[in-house]
Amino acid sequence: MKTKFPFHFRVFALVAMIASTGALAVAAEARVVASLDRSQVVVGKEAFLTVRVLDGQGNIQAPTFPPVRDLDIHYAGRASRMTLINGVSSSSLEFSYVVAPRQIGVYTIPSVNVTVAGKMLATNALQVEAVAGSGYVPATTQRTSGAGSAVPSTQSVKESKAQPPAGADNRIFAEAQISKPSVYQNEQVLLSYALYTSFDTRYEGFESEPELSGFWIEEFPLEKDVPREMVSINGRRYIKADIKKVALFPTAPGKYTIQTGKIKTTIKQDQRQDNVFDEFFNDSFFNGGNFFSKRETRILAPRTLEIEVKPLPEAGKPQSFQGDVGRYRMNAVLDRSEVKQNEPVKMTLTIEGAGNVDRVNRPRIPDLKGFRIYEADSKSEVSRIGDQISGRKTFEVVFIPRDEGKMFIPPLEFSFFDPVLGQYQTLRTPNYPLTVLKGEEGPAIPDSVLTQTTVKKDIQIESRDIRYIDTGWPVSSLLSKVADKVGGVLLALNLFALFGLGWLAYRRAQNSHRSQNQGLYRTKQAKSNAIREIHALKKLARARDIASQTEFFECLERAMSQYFSDKWNWSTYETTRAGIERQLHGILGASHPLCQEISGVYQLCDEARFARAMMPDSSKELTLRVFRDVVNRLEREK
Amino acid sequence: MRNFNFLFCRKYFAVTLLFCCVFGVCVSARAEAPHEKFDRANRLYQTGNYAEAAEIYDALAPDASLAQKEKIYFNLGNSRYRLGQLSLAILNYERVLDLNPRHADAKYNLRAAKAKLEYKIEDRRDFFIRFHGLVLGWIKTVELRLAALGLSFLFLLLSLIWLSQVRPGSFWVFPRLEIFSILLLVIALWGSKVFYEMHYQEAIVLATEADVHYGPSRDNQSLMKLGGGLKVFVVDRREEWSRVLTWNGETGWMRNSDLGQIKT
């Protein structure tokens, strides 16, 4: 029978469990332990001192050791660690120091205080003996530690063969290595970079990248937590960090010199200055360190490397070999064994193994009678296992049978050179039988295949040369002749249009001026109108009948009145005989014979119109002459 | 009788011989038409006789029309290229591009020829020459002139229509404003092109290594050496010497015999 606990009881139990776990964690009391990695050290060499704070809470600043005569103590950084075992969490913070005696003797490193959560905790005092000698003093397994003996050391020290470059600062240097000094063409060789430092160091990347021309490159991604370890070189301790790994595949035989580039690092200038930010930013090797501390840039140049690339042996080279090097296996799958004519059947070839998988060549497909063959898609998946580039490459080949019946897709060969065995290997697909049923007629490739973009091949430029000569002799056609004349025609059209534009503009201006100066225009036109009228009257004067005579004198009177009205810009109603005589007297003088003659002409006109008397021809000529003289006389007047 | 036959035969023979000679001379004296020469040069090129082909193309060029020159210079450039005479090849391709700046094959072959040059020169030309190379080099002067004439005619026509209206509205509106703006731009480009052609005559260095001096004589100090095939701008010309401006902005004097003028 199941016991069912009420909800509030379950909540209480959970809270109690969390509280008890927290209590356990809080209950652990903070301790401070100082330890040396060795009790004896050669004068001029270094020992490592660690101050370890166990289960400390809050911001803990690095303790400062008081000066000791003939003994240098330098702060070298900090590291923090947290573990959770069976629900019990514990944390530790380590402050590292480098201890270097200058004289032979026994030195006492005094106790220092560490403030943990407001409490002052004192470290234990330590003793170190400085001895004479130039050799390396091996690290003692027995630690001169007090309470710290309960804490296992997390930094094991290895002996390293790396050597700092001559003439450079031997406290920090970088080394580049290749996995093999001699490889076959297209065989993988690993180029790795390691940084050795005695400082609180930050890796900033490559100042100048290595020159790797002649190699196909596959880079290993930088791990988030850069592997590092403590190593010893010539008695000096270093933190070693692997910063870069690159797989190289030489493309041609020969001797290569690899310029390894330059690495940029920054080191903390004041190793002993710590502040509250240390806790948050940590002084981890690659995680940035204290953002606000002063840092000095160091450019490190690893030694150049030499590598010999051997050509692949000619002996035993298979026909199907296309330059692939590595260790591979091949698998082939045909998507069906029965197919209709002109329908596609797809073969998927998978080549997997260790080597430059991305560059693996597609196995050659023989020219098969009765098939159309399309080399379709290919894709590769590259993986990095350990220090080895491996993966798989998949090729798809589409076969379209044209003839019905029993057919075979013969084995496809893939050859490669195995650098481990030092010989060529050849892999073959099985001989696939294929039953081709009678299908729809027509050699057309099915749309499903044609629409696959992967089926289409890329064109390739095989060589470069200049383009061929132009052999056609140009014949001057009518069009080209017209084209030659276009310029002239356009110029003529422009001139014509310009002339038209000018003429139109002039007319518009004239009209505008006339509309604004109607009186002046009338005055100017008076003479020409009068002359025109005189010419008309001359024709009329030739007639002999009485009606024509009457008409002549009517027209004469009207023409004279019109002339005077135009000349003086009078309205029709203003133009009276008295007014005309007055104006003429004003202009010519009352005694001028023309004034008398004009009056006479007017009277003659009246007689002719109203008395209907027959006038002699001479009187017509006389009146016309008087009219002309008056016009000429008045036109001369300003 | 025998004597008569002999004389008759001799006369007949002499007449025949005379006829053959005159006919032969006439046939041989008949001038080969330019297009026949061009075809012959093409056949020589096809059979690999590039030197002979180049001679014929060279002889044809001076009297040819512009359209014919374009083809002759292109083929001549190819012949020179095949003969390894890169400077002359470049000169002829440049001449083709001068006649037709958008000749794709000439551009392609010019690039191929320039790629083989031993010397290169840093391009530090001033803005005007660079602008000409980028924009004005793409279009011919005659095309700009025709464009300017066509646009001006269109503008005048539209102005005439506007002026002939009884109550014309505002003049500077669409499309007159736009056409006038384009017309001004085209005229500016045309003027710029004409100015460029008047002041910067392009030439190709023909000598393998031509000396450039500080003055128009050998007595003047040598400024530099220019490799064959490089393009320079002739800014002044004397009887035997030309003042040239190089792409890197240096200016000096070269012998006319070391230069090939692009403009023919």
CSV table of C-alpha atoms in Angstrom, one decimal, chain A residues 463-476 483 486-488 490-491 493-498 500-502 504-505 508, chain B residues 34-35 38 42 45-46 67-68 71 74-75 78 81-82 93 104-105 108-109 112 146 149-150 152-153 156 159-160 163 165-166 168:
chain,number,residue,atom,x,y,z
A,463,SER,CA,43.9,27.3,-70.6
A,464,ARG,CA,44.2,31.0,-71.4
A,465,ASP,CA,45.0,32.6,-74.7
A,466,ILE,CA,44.2,35.7,-76.7
A,467,ARG,CA,40.9,35.8,-78.6
A,468,TYR,CA,41.0,35.0,-82.3
A,469,ILE,CA,41.3,37.5,-85.2
A,470,ASP,CA,38.3,39.1,-86.8
A,471,THR,CA,38.1,37.8,-90.3
A,472,GLY,CA,35.1,39.7,-91.6
A,473,TRP,CA,35.9,42.7,-93.9
A,474,PRO,CA,33.5,45.5,-93.0
A,475,VAL,CA,31.3,46.6,-95.9
A,476,SER,CA,30.0,50.1,-95.8
A,483,ALA,CA,25.0,56.9,-89.6
A,486,VAL,CA,23.6,61.8,-88.7
A,487,GLY,CA,26.0,64.4,-87.3
A,488,GLY,CA,25.5,66.7,-90.2
A,490,LEU,CA,21.5,66.8,-86.5
A,491,LEU,CA,23.5,70.0,-86.9
A,493,LEU,CA,18.2,70.4,-87.7
A,494,ASN,CA,19.6,72.3,-84.7
A,495,LEU,CA,20.3,75.4,-86.8
A,496,PHE,CA,16.8,75.2,-88.3
A,497,ALA,CA,15.2,74.8,-84.9
A,498,LEU,CA,17.4,77.7,-83.6
A,500,GLY,CA,12.7,79.0,-85.9
A,501,LEU,CA,13.0,79.7,-82.3
A,502,GLY,CA,14.5,83.0,-82.9
A,504,LEU,CA,9.1,83.0,-83.1
A,505,ALA,CA,10.7,84.8,-80.2
A,508,ARG,CA,6.2,87.2,-79.8
B,34,PRO,CA,42.0,45.8,-99.8
B,35,HIS,CA,39.5,43.1,-98.8
B,38,PHE,CA,42.9,41.4,-95.7
B,42,ASN,CA,44.0,36.3,-92.4
B,45,TYR,CA,47.8,34.2,-89.8
B,46,GLN,CA,45.8,31.0,-89.8
B,67,ALA,CA,35.4,50.4,-89.3
B,68,GLN,CA,38.1,48.6,-91.3
B,71,LYS,CA,39.5,45.1,-87.5
B,74,PHE,CA,42.9,44.0,-83.9
B,75,ASN,CA,44.3,41.4,-86.2
B,78,ASN,CA,47.1,39.5,-82.5
B,81,TYR,CA,51.3,39.2,-79.9
B,82,ARG,CA,52.0,35.9,-81.6
B,93,TYR,CA,44.9,46.9,-79.1
B,104,ALA,CA,35.4,43.3,-75.7
B,105,ASP,CA,37.9,41.1,-77.5
B,108,TYR,CA,40.6,40.9,-73.3
B,109,ASN,CA,43.7,40.5,-75.5
B,112,ALA,CA,46.5,39.2,-71.7
B,146,LEU,CA,25.9,63.2,-81.4
B,149,LEU,CA,23.4,67.5,-80.8
B,150,GLY,CA,20.4,65.2,-80.4
B,152,SER,CA,19.9,70.1,-78.1
B,153,PHE,CA,17.6,69.5,-81.0
B,156,LEU,CA,15.0,73.4,-79.1
B,159,SER,CA,11.1,75.2,-76.7
B,160,LEU,CA,9.5,75.9,-80.1
B,163,LEU,CA,6.8,79.3,-77.7
B,165,GLN,CA,1.5,78.2,-77.6
B,166,VAL,CA,-0.9,81.2,-77.1
B,168,PRO,CA,2.6,79.3,-72.6
